[in-house]
Every structure is written in C-alpha cells, then in structure tokens.
C-alpha cells in the first residue's frame, strides 16, 4: 500500500479529508450522535450504548479526539468525553463550504 502523500494537497483539502474521516465509520457516527443526545460528558456507558468492545470504543474516541471533534477530561481513572463545540462549528463551516460548491453552478456541465 502506498503513502497518502498529503503534502501534495492544499491545507483545505487535507482538512476536509480529516473531517470526513470522522464520518467514515458508523461507530464514530454513533458515538457523536450519543454525545449530542446526552448533551454532557460521558465516561463509561459508551460500551453499553454502542455495543462494541471497550478497546474498540477507545480507539474510535482517540480518533475523534485527534480530529478535534471531541474533548476529554480526566476524572479519577476514567476520561469523560463531550463534543468540542468550537471545533464542531469550524468543521460545519468547512464542510458546508465544500458541500455547497454546486450551488454556484448553473446549467448542466456534461
């Protein structure tokens, strides 16, 4: 398998791809939906809510945190996660601009 060669692309293109990665697995979508639904931090109930093993949930949480869409606070021996509202707003703005490109075109191009 070859390298991604992300340096060939603009910062905007790389940012869009990273945000899109968050939605690239249904478990991450389910985690985000649950965090929005409860509207608070969650520590241990994601395993029961999502139905996946703890290591799998932890891996998806790590990915979402690395992408900046969630944040976590250490409480004792656990980490509690919630949506990072500032990053979520930024992601929505970036993705909306990308997805709305077609609205400026008139007529059929082919």
CSV table of N, CA, C and O in Angstrom, one decimal:
chain,number,residue,atom,x,y,z
A,1,UNK,N,0.8,-1.2,0.0
A,1,UNK,CA,0.0,0.0,0.0
A,1,UNK,C,0.9,1.2,0.0
A,1,UNK,O,1.9,1.3,0.7
A,2,UNK,N,0.6,2.2,-0.8
A,2,UNK,CA,1.4,3.4,-0.9
A,2,UNK,C,1.1,4.4,0.1
A,2,UNK,O,0.1,4.3,0.9
A,3,UNK,N,1.9,5.4,0.2
A,3,UNK,CA,1.7,6.5,1.2
A,3,UNK,C,0.7,7.5,0.7
A,3,UNK,O,0.4,7.6,-0.5
A,4,UNK,N,0.0,8.2,1.6
A,4,UNK,CA,-1.1,9.1,1.3
A,4,UNK,C,-0.6,10.3,0.5
A,4,UNK,O,-1.4,10.9,-0.2
A,5,UNK,N,0.7,10.7,0.7
A,5,UNK,CA,1.2,11.9,0.0
A,5,UNK,C,0.3,13.2,0.3
A,5,UNK,O,0.0,13.9,-0.7
A,6,UNK,N,-0.1,13.4,1.5
A,6,UNK,CA,-0.9,14.5,1.8
A,6,UNK,C,-0.3,15.9,1.5
A,6,UNK,O,-1.0,16.8,1.3
A,7,UNK,N,1.0,15.9,1.5
A,7,UNK,CA,1.7,17.2,1.2
A,7,UNK,C,1.4,17.7,-0.2
A,7,UNK,O,1.7,18.8,-0.5
A,8,UNK,N,0.9,16.8,-1.1
A,8,UNK,CA,0.6,17.2,-2.5
A,8,UNK,C,-0.7,18.0,-2.5
A,8,UNK,O,-0.9,18.7,-3.6
A,9,UNK,N,-1.4,18.1,-1.5
A,9,UNK,CA,-2.7,18.7,-1.5
A,9,UNK,C,-2.7,19.9,-0.6
A,9,UNK,O,-1.9,20.1,0.3
A,10,UNK,N,-3.7,20.8,-0.8
A,10,UNK,CA,-3.8,22.1,-0.1
A,10,UNK,C,-4.2,21.8,1.4
A,10,UNK,O,-4.7,20.7,1.7
A,11,UNK,N,-3.9,22.7,2.2
A,11,UNK,CA,-4.3,22.6,3.6
A,11,UNK,C,-5.8,22.4,3.7
A,11,UNK,O,-6.3,21.6,4.5
A,12,UNK,N,-6.6,23.1,2.9
A,12,UNK,CA,-8.1,23.0,2.9
A,12,UNK,C,-8.5,21.6,2.5
A,12,UNK,O,-9.4,21.0,3.1
A,13,UNK,N,-7.9,21.0,1.5
A,13,UNK,CA,-8.2,19.7,1.1
A,13,UNK,C,-7.9,18.6,2.2
A,13,UNK,O,-8.6,17.7,2.4
A,14,UNK,N,-6.7,18.8,2.8
A,14,UNK,CA,-6.4,17.9,3.9
A,14,UNK,C,-7.3,18.0,5.1
A,14,UNK,O,-7.7,17.0,5.7
A,15,UNK,N,-7.7,19.2,5.4
A,15,UNK,CA,-8.6,19.5,6.5
A,15,UNK,C,-10.0,18.8,6.2
A,15,UNK,O,-10.6,18.2,7.1
A,16,UNK,N,-10.5,19.0,5.0
A,16,UNK,CA,-11.8,18.4,4.6
A,16,UNK,C,-11.7,16.9,4.7
A,16,UNK,O,-12.6,16.2,5.2
A,17,UNK,N,-10.6,16.3,4.2
A,17,UNK,CA,-10.4,14.8,4.3
A,17,UNK,C,-10.4,14.3,5.7
A,17,UNK,O,-11.0,13.3,6.1
A,18,UNK,N,-9.7,15.1,6.6
A,18,UNK,CA,-9.7,14.7,8.0
A,18,UNK,C,-11.1,14.7,8.7
A,18,UNK,O,-11.4,13.8,9.4
A,19,UNK,N,-11.8,15.8,8.4
A,19,UNK,CA,-13.1,15.9,9.0
A,19,UNK,C,-14.0,14.8,8.4
A,19,UNK,O,-14.8,14.2,9.2
A,20,UNK,N,-13.9,14.5,7.1
A,20,UNK,CA,-14.7,13.5,6.5
A,20,UNK,C,-14.4,12.1,7.1
A,20,UNK,O,-15.3,11.2,7.2
A,21,UNK,N,-13.2,11.9,7.6
A,21,UNK,CA,-12.7,10.7,8.2
A,21,UNK,C,-13.5,10.4,9.4
A,21,UNK,O,-13.8,9.2,9.7
A,22,UNK,N,-14.0,11.4,10.1
A,22,UNK,CA,-14.8,11.2,11.3
A,22,UNK,C,-16.0,10.5,11.0
A,22,UNK,O,-16.5,9.7,11.9
A,23,UNK,N,-16.6,10.7,9.8
A,23,UNK,CA,-17.8,10.0,9.4
A,23,UNK,C,-17.6,8.8,8.6
A,23,UNK,O,-18.6,8.2,8.1
A,24,UNK,N,-16.4,8.3,8.5
A,24,UNK,CA,-16.0,7.2,7.7
A,24,UNK,C,-16.3,5.8,8.4
A,24,UNK,O,-16.1,4.8,7.8
A,25,UNK,N,-16.7,5.8,9.6
A,25,UNK,CA,-17.0,4.6,10.3
A,25,UNK,C,-18.3,4.8,11.1
A,25,UNK,O,-18.4,5.8,11.8
A,26,UNK,N,-19.3,3.9,11.0
A,26,UNK,CA,-20.5,4.0,11.7
A,26,UNK,C,-20.4,4.1,13.2
A,26,UNK,O,-21.2,4.7,13.9
A,27,UNK,N,-19.4,3.5,13.8
A,27,UNK,CA,-19.2,3.6,15.2
A,27,UNK,C,-18.9,5.0,15.7
A,27,UNK,O,-19.4,5.5,16.7
A,28,UNK,N,-18.1,5.7,14.9
A,28,UNK,CA,-17.8,7.1,15.2
A,28,UNK,C,-19.0,8.0,15.0
A,28,UNK,O,-19.3,8.9,15.9
A,29,UNK,N,-19.8,7.7,14.0
A,29,UNK,CA,-21.1,8.4,13.9
A,29,UNK,C,-22.0,8.2,15.1
A,29,UNK,O,-22.6,9.1,15.6
A,30,UNK,N,-22.1,6.9,15.5
A,30,UNK,CA,-22.9,6.6,16.7
A,30,UNK,C,-22.4,7.2,17.9
A,30,UNK,O,-23.2,7.7,18.8
A,31,UNK,N,-21.1,7.3,18.1
A,31,UNK,CA,-20.5,8.0,19.3
A,31,UNK,C,-20.9,9.4,19.3
A,31,UNK,O,-21.4,10.0,20.3
A,32,UNK,N,-20.7,10.1,18.2
A,32,UNK,CA,-21.1,11.5,18.1
A,32,UNK,C,-22.5,11.8,18.3
A,32,UNK,O,-22.9,12.7,19.0
A,33,UNK,N,-23.4,10.9,17.7
A,33,UNK,CA,-24.8,11.1,18.0
A,33,UNK,C,-25.2,10.9,19.4
A,33,UNK,O,-26.0,11.7,20.0
A,34,UNK,N,-24.5,9.9,20.1
A,34,UNK,CA,-24.8,9.7,21.5
A,34,UNK,C,-24.3,10.9,22.3
A,34,UNK,O,-25.1,11.4,23.3
A,35,UNK,N,-23.2,11.5,22.0
A,35,UNK,CA,-22.7,12.6,22.8
A,35,UNK,C,-23.6,13.8,22.6
A,35,UNK,O,-23.8,14.6,23.5
A,36,UNK,N,-24.1,14.0,21.4
A,36,UNK,CA,-25.1,15.1,21.2
A,36,UNK,C,-26.4,14.8,21.9
A,36,UNK,O,-27.0,15.7,22.5
A,37,UNK,N,-26.8,13.6,21.9
A,37,UNK,CA,-28.1,13.2,22.6
A,37,UNK,C,-28.1,13.5,24.1
A,37,UNK,O,-29.0,14.1,24.6
A,38,UNK,N,-27.0,13.1,24.7
A,38,UNK,CA,-26.9,13.3,26.2
A,38,UNK,C,-26.5,14.7,26.6
A,38,UNK,O,-26.7,15.1,27.7
A,39,UNK,N,-25.9,15.4,25.6
A,39,UNK,CA,-25.5,16.8,25.8
A,39,UNK,C,-24.7,17.0,27.1
A,39,UNK,O,-24.9,18.0,27.8
A,40,UNK,N,-23.8,16.1,27.4
A,40,UNK,CA,-22.9,16.2,28.6
A,40,UNK,C,-21.8,15.2,28.3
A,40,UNK,O,-21.7,14.5,27.3
A,41,UNK,N,-20.9,15.2,29.3
A,41,UNK,CA,-19.7,14.3,29.2
A,41,UNK,C,-20.2,12.9,29.5
A,41,UNK,O,-21.0,12.7,30.3
A,42,UNK,N,-19.5,12.0,28.9
A,42,UNK,CA,-19.8,10.5,29.1
A,42,UNK,C,-18.5,9.8,29.4
A,42,UNK,O,-17.5,10.1,28.7
A,43,UNK,N,-18.5,9.0,30.4
A,43,UNK,CA,-17.3,8.2,30.7
A,43,UNK,C,-17.4,6.8,30.3
A,43,UNK,O,-16.8,6.3,29.3
A,44,UNK,N,-18.2,6.0,31.0
A,44,UNK,CA,-18.2,4.5,30.7
A,44,UNK,C,-19.3,3.9,30.0
A,44,UNK,O,-19.3,2.8,29.6
A,45,UNK,N,-20.4,4.6,29.8
A,45,UNK,CA,-21.6,4.0,29.2
A,45,UNK,C,-21.6,3.9,27.7
A,45,UNK,O,-22.5,3.3,27.1
A,46,UNK,N,-20.5,4.3,27.0
A,46,UNK,CA,-20.5,4.2,25.6
A,46,UNK,C,-20.4,2.7,25.1
A,46,UNK,O,-20.9,2.4,24.1
A,47,UNK,N,-19.7,1.9,25.9
A,47,UNK,CA,-19.6,0.5,25.6
A,47,UNK,C,-21.0,-0.1,25.6
A,47,UNK,O,-21.4,-0.8,24.6
A,48,UNK,N,-21.8,0.2,26.6
A,48,UNK,CA,-23.2,-0.4,26.6
A,48,UNK,C,-24.1,0.3,25.5
A,48,UNK,O,-24.9,-0.4,24.9
A,49,UNK,N,-23.9,1.5,25.3
A,49,UNK,CA,-24.7,2.3,24.3
A,49,UNK,C,-24.4,1.8,22.9
A,49,UNK,O,-25.3,1.6,22.1
A,50,UNK,N,-23.2,1.7,22.6
A,50,UNK,CA,-22.8,1.4,21.2
A,50,UNK,C,-22.7,-0.1,20.9
A,50,UNK,O,-23.0,-0.5,19.8
A,51,UNK,N,-22.4,-0.9,21.9
A,51,UNK,CA,-22.4,-2.3,21.8
A,51,UNK,C,-21.1,-2.9,21.2
A,51,UNK,O,-21.0,-4.0,20.8
A,52,UNK,N,-20.0,-2.1,21.3
A,52,UNK,CA,-18.7,-2.6,20.9
A,52,UNK,C,-17.8,-2.8,22.1
A,52,UNK,O,-18.1,-2.3,23.2
A,53,UNK,N,-16.7,-3.5,21.9
A,53,UNK,CA,-15.8,-3.8,23.0
A,53,UNK,C,-15.1,-2.5,23.4
A,53,UNK,O,-14.9,-1.5,22.6
A,54,UNK,N,-14.7,-2.4,24.7
A,54,UNK,CA,-14.0,-1.2,25.2
A,54,UNK,C,-12.8,-0.8,24.4
A,54,UNK,O,-12.7,0.4,24.1
A,55,UNK,N,-11.9,-1.7,24.0
A,55,UNK,CA,-10.8,-1.2,23.2
A,55,UNK,C,-11.2,-0.6,21.9
A,55,UNK,O,-10.5,0.3,21.4
A,56,UNK,N,-12.2,-1.1,21.3
A,56,UNK,CA,-12.7,-0.6,20.0
A,56,UNK,C,-13.3,0.8,20.2
A,56,UNK,O,-13.0,1.7,19.4
A,57,UNK,N,-14.1,1.0,21.2
A,57,UNK,CA,-14.7,2.3,21.6
A,57,UNK,C,-13.5,3.3,21.9
A,57,UNK,O,-13.5,4.4,21.4
A,58,UNK,N,-12.5,2.8,22.6
A,58,UNK,CA,-11.4,3.7,23.0
A,58,UNK,C,-10.7,4.1,21.7
A,58,UNK,O,-10.2,5.3,21.6
A,59,UNK,N,-10.5,3.2,20.8
A,59,UNK,CA,-9.8,3.6,19.5
A,59,UNK,C,-10.6,4.6,18.7
A,59,UNK,O,-10.0,5.6,18.2
A,60,UNK,N,-11.9,4.5,18.7
A,60,UNK,CA,-12.7,5.5,17.9
A,60,UNK,C,-12.7,6.8,18.7
A,60,UNK,O,-12.7,7.9,18.0
A,61,UNK,N,-12.8,6.8,20.0
A,61,UNK,CA,-12.7,8.0,20.8
A,61,UNK,C,-11.4,8.7,20.6
A,61,UNK,O,-11.3,10.0,20.4
A,62,UNK,N,-10.3,8.0,20.5
A,62,UNK,CA,-9.0,8.5,20.3
A,62,UNK,C,-9.0,9.2,18.9
A,62,UNK,O,-8.4,10.3,18.7
A,63,UNK,N,-9.5,8.5,17.9
A,63,UNK,CA,-9.6,9.1,16.5
A,63,UNK,C,-10.4,10.4,16.5
A,63,UNK,O,-9.9,11.4,15.9
A,64,UNK,N,-11.5,10.4,17.2
A,64,UNK,CA,-12.4,11.6,17.2
A,64,UNK,C,-11.7,12.7,18.0
A,64,UNK,O,-11.8,13.9,17.6
A,65,UNK,N,-11.0,12.4,19.0
A,65,UNK,CA,-10.2,13.4,19.8
A,65,UNK,C,-9.1,13.9,19.0
A,65,UNK,O,-8.8,15.2,18.9
A,66,UNK,N,-8.3,13.1,18.3
A,66,UNK,CA,-7.2,13.5,17.4
A,66,UNK,C,-7.7,14.5,16.3
A,66,UNK,O,-7.0,15.4,15.9
A,67,UNK,N,-8.9,14.2,15.8
A,67,UNK,CA,-9.5,15.1,14.8
A,67,UNK,C,-10.1,16.4,15.4
A,67,UNK,O,-10.4,17.3,14.7
A,68,UNK,N,-10.1,16.4,16.7
A,68,UNK,CA,-10.6,17.6,17.4
A,68,UNK,C,-12.1,17.8,17.6
A,68,UNK,O,-12.5,18.8,18.0
A,69,UNK,N,-12.8,16.8,17.2
A,69,UNK,CA,-14.3,16.9,17.3
A,69,UNK,C,-14.8,16.7,18.7
A,69,UNK,O,-15.9,17.1,19.0
A,70,UNK,N,-14.1,16.0,19.5
A,70,UNK,CA,-14.5,15.8,20.9
A,70,UNK,C,-13.3,16.2,21.8
A,70,UNK,O,-12.2,16.3,21.3
A,71,UNK,N,-13.6,16.4,23.0
A,71,UNK,CA,-12.5,16.6,24.0
A,71,UNK,C,-12.8,15.8,25.2
A,71,UNK,O,-13.9,15.3,25.4
A,72,UNK,N,-11.8,15.5,26.0
A,72,UNK,CA,-11.9,14.6,27.1
A,72,UNK,C,-11.2,15.2,28.4
A,72,UNK,O,-10.2,15.9,28.3
A,73,UNK,N,-11.9,15.0,29.5
A,73,UNK,CA,-11.3,15.4,30.8
A,73,UNK,C,-11.1,14.2,31.7
A,73,UNK,O,-12.0,13.3,31.7
A,74,UNK,N,-10.0,14.2,32.3
A,74,UNK,CA,-9.6,13.1,33.2
A,74,UNK,C,-10.4,13.3,34.5
A,74,UNK,O,-10.3,14.3,35.1
A,75,UNK,N,-11.2,12.2,34.9
A,75,UNK,CA,-11.9,12.2,36.2
A,75,UNK,C,-11.5,10.9,36.9
A,75,UNK,O,-12.1,9.9,36.6
A,76,UNK,N,-10.6,11.0,37.8
A,76,UNK,CA,-10.2,9.8,38.5
A,76,UNK,C,-9.4,8.9,37.6
A,76,UNK,O,-8.4,9.3,36.9
A,77,UNK,N,-9.9,7.7,37.4
A,77,UNK,CA,-9.2,6.7,36.5
A,77,UNK,C,-9.8,6.7,35.1
A,77,UNK,O,-9.4,5.9,34.3
A,78,UNK,N,-10.9,7.5,34.9
A,78,UNK,CA,-11.5,7.5,33.6
A,78,UNK,C,-11.4,8.8,32.9
A,78,UNK,O,-11.1,9.9,33.5
A,79,UNK,N,-11.7,8.8,31.6
A,79,UNK,CA,-11.7,10.1,30.8
A,79,UNK,C,-13.2,10.3,30.4
A,79,UNK,O,-13.8,9.3,29.8
A,80,UNK,N,-13.7,11.5,30.6
A,80,UNK,CA,-15.1,11.8,30.2
A,80,UNK,C,-15.0,12.6,28.9
A,80,UNK,O,-14.3,13.6,28.8
A,81,UNK,N,-15.8,12.2,27.9
A,81,UNK,CA,-15.8,12.9,26.6
A,81,UNK,C,-17.1,13.7,26.4
A,81,UNK,O,-18.1,13.3,26.8
A,82,UNK,N,-16.9,14.7,25.6
A,82,UNK,CA,-18.0,15.5,25.1
A,82,UNK,C,-17.6,16.2,23.8
A,82,UNK,O,-16.4,16.2,23.4
A,83,UNK,N,-18.6,16.7,23.1
A,83,UNK,CA,-18.4,17.4,21.8
A,83,UNK,C,-17.6,18.7,22.1
A,83,UNK,O,-17.9,19.4,23.0
A,84,UNK,N,-16.6,18.9,21.3
A,84,UNK,CA,-15.9,20.2,21.3
A,84,UNK,C,-16.6,21.2,20.4
A,84,UNK,O,-16.5,21.1,19.2
A,85,UNK,N,-17.4,22.0,21.0
A,85,UNK,CA,-18.4,22.9,20.3
A,85,UNK,C,-17.6,23.8,19.3
A,85,UNK,O,-18.1,24.0,18.2
A,86,UNK,N,-16.5,24.3,19.7
A,86,UNK,CA,-15.8,25.2,18.8
A,86,UNK,C,-15.2,24.5,17.6
A,86,UNK,O,-15.4,25.0,16.4
A,87,UNK,N,-14.7,23.3,17.8
A,87,UNK,CA,-14.2,22.5,16.6
A,87,UNK,C,-15.3,22.0,15.8
A,87,UNK,O,-15.2,22.0,14.6
A,88,UNK,N,-16.4,21.7,16.4
A,88,UNK,CA,-17.6,21.2,15.7
A,88,UNK,C,-18.1,22.3,14.7
A,88,UNK,O,-18.4,22.1,13.6
A,89,UNK,N,-18.2,23.5,15.3
A,89,UNK,CA,-18.6,24.7,14.5
A,89,UNK,C,-17.7,24.9,13.3
A,89,UNK,O,-18.2,25.2,12.2
A,90,UNK,N,-16.4,24.8,13.5
A,90,UNK,CA,-15.4,25.0,12.5
A,90,UNK,C,-15.6,23.9,11.4
A,90,UNK,O,-15.6,24.2,10.2
A,91,UNK,N,-15.8,22.7,11.8
A,91,UNK,CA,-16.0,21.6,10.9
A,91,UNK,C,-17.2,21.8,10.0
A,91,UNK,O,-17.2,21.6,8.8
A,92,UNK,N,-18.3,22.3,10.6
A,92,UNK,CA,-19.5,22.5,9.9
A,92,UNK,C,-19.3,23.6,8.8
A,92,UNK,O,-19.8,23.5,7.7
A,93,UNK,N,-18.6,24.6,9.2
A,93,UNK,CA,-18.3,25.7,8.3
A,93,UNK,C,-17.5,25.2,7.1
A,93,UNK,O,-17.8,25.5,5.9
A,94,UNK,N,-16.4,24.5,7.4
A,94,UNK,CA,-15.5,24.0,6.3
A,94,UNK,C,-16.3,23.0,5.4
A,94,UNK,O,-16.2,23.1,4.2
A,95,UNK,N,-17.0,22.1,6.0
A,95,UNK,CA,-17.7,21.1,5.2
A,95,UNK,C,-18.9,21.7,4.5
A,95,UNK,O,-19.2,21.3,3.3
A,96,UNK,N,-19.6,22.7,5.0
A,96,UNK,CA,-20.7,23.3,4.3
A,96,UNK,C,-20.1,24.1,3.1
A,96,UNK,O,-20.7,24.0,2.0
A,97,UNK,N,-19.0,24.8,3.2
A,97,UNK,CA,-18.4,25.4,2.1
A,97,UNK,C,-18.1,24.4,1.0
A,97,UNK,O,-18.3,24.7,-0.2
A,98,UNK,N,-17.5,23.3,1.4
A,98,UNK,CA,-17.2,22.3,0.4
A,98,UNK,C,-18.4,21.7,-0.3
A,98,UNK,O,-18.5,21.5,-1.5
A,99,UNK,N,-19.4,21.3,0.5
A,99,UNK,CA,-20.6,20.7,0.0
A,99,UNK,C,-21.5,21.6,-0.8
A,99,UNK,O,-22.3,21.2,-1.6
A,100,UNK,N,-21.4,22.9,-0.5
A,100,UNK,CA,-22.2,23.9,-1.2
A,100,UNK,C,-21.6,24.4,-2.5
A,100,UNK,O,-22.2,25.3,-3.1
A,101,UNK,N,-20.5,23.8,-3.0
A,101,UNK,CA,-19.9,24.3,-4.2
A,101,UNK,C,-20.8,24.2,-5.4
A,101,UNK,O,-20.8,25.1,-6.3
A,102,UNK,N,-21.6,23.2,-5.4
A,102,UNK,CA,-22.5,23.0,-6.5
A,102,UNK,C,-23.6,24.1,-6.6
A,102,UNK,O,-24.2,24.3,-7.7
A,103,UNK,N,-23.9,24.8,-5.6
A,103,UNK,CA,-25.0,25.8,-5.6
A,103,UNK,C,-24.6,27.0,-6.4
A,103,UNK,O,-25.5,27.8,-6.8
A,104,UNK,N,-23.3,27.2,-6.7
A,104,UNK,CA,-22.9,28.3,-7.5
A,104,UNK,C,-22.9,28.0,-9.0
A,104,UNK,O,-22.8,28.9,-9.8
A,105,UNK,N,-23.1,26.8,-9.4
A,105,UNK,CA,-23.1,26.4,-10.8
A,105,UNK,C,-24.5,26.5,-11.4
A,105,UNK,O,-25.5,26.2,-10.7
A,106,UNK,N,-24.6,26.9,-12.6
A,106,UNK,CA,-25.8,26.9,-13.3
A,106,UNK,C,-25.7,26.1,-14.6
A,106,UNK,O,-24.7,26.0,-15.2
A,107,UNK,N,-26.8,25.4,-14.8
A,107,UNK,CA,-26.8,24.5,-16.0
A,107,UNK,C,-26.1,23.2,-15.8
A,107,UNK,O,-25.5,22.9,-14.8
A,108,UNK,N,-26.2,22.4,-16.8
A,108,UNK,CA,-25.5,21.1,-16.8
A,108,UNK,C,-24.2,21.2,-17.4
A,108,UNK,O,-24.0,21.7,-18.5
A,109,UNK,N,-23.1,20.6,-16.7
A,109,UNK,CA,-21.8,20.7,-17.3
A,109,UNK,C,-21.4,19.6,-18.3
A,109,UNK,O,-20.4,19.7,-18.9
A,110,UNK,N,-22.2,18.6,-18.4
A,110,UNK,CA,-21.9,17.5,-19.3
A,110,UNK,C,-23.0,17.3,-20.3
A,110,UNK,O,-24.1,17.5,-20.1
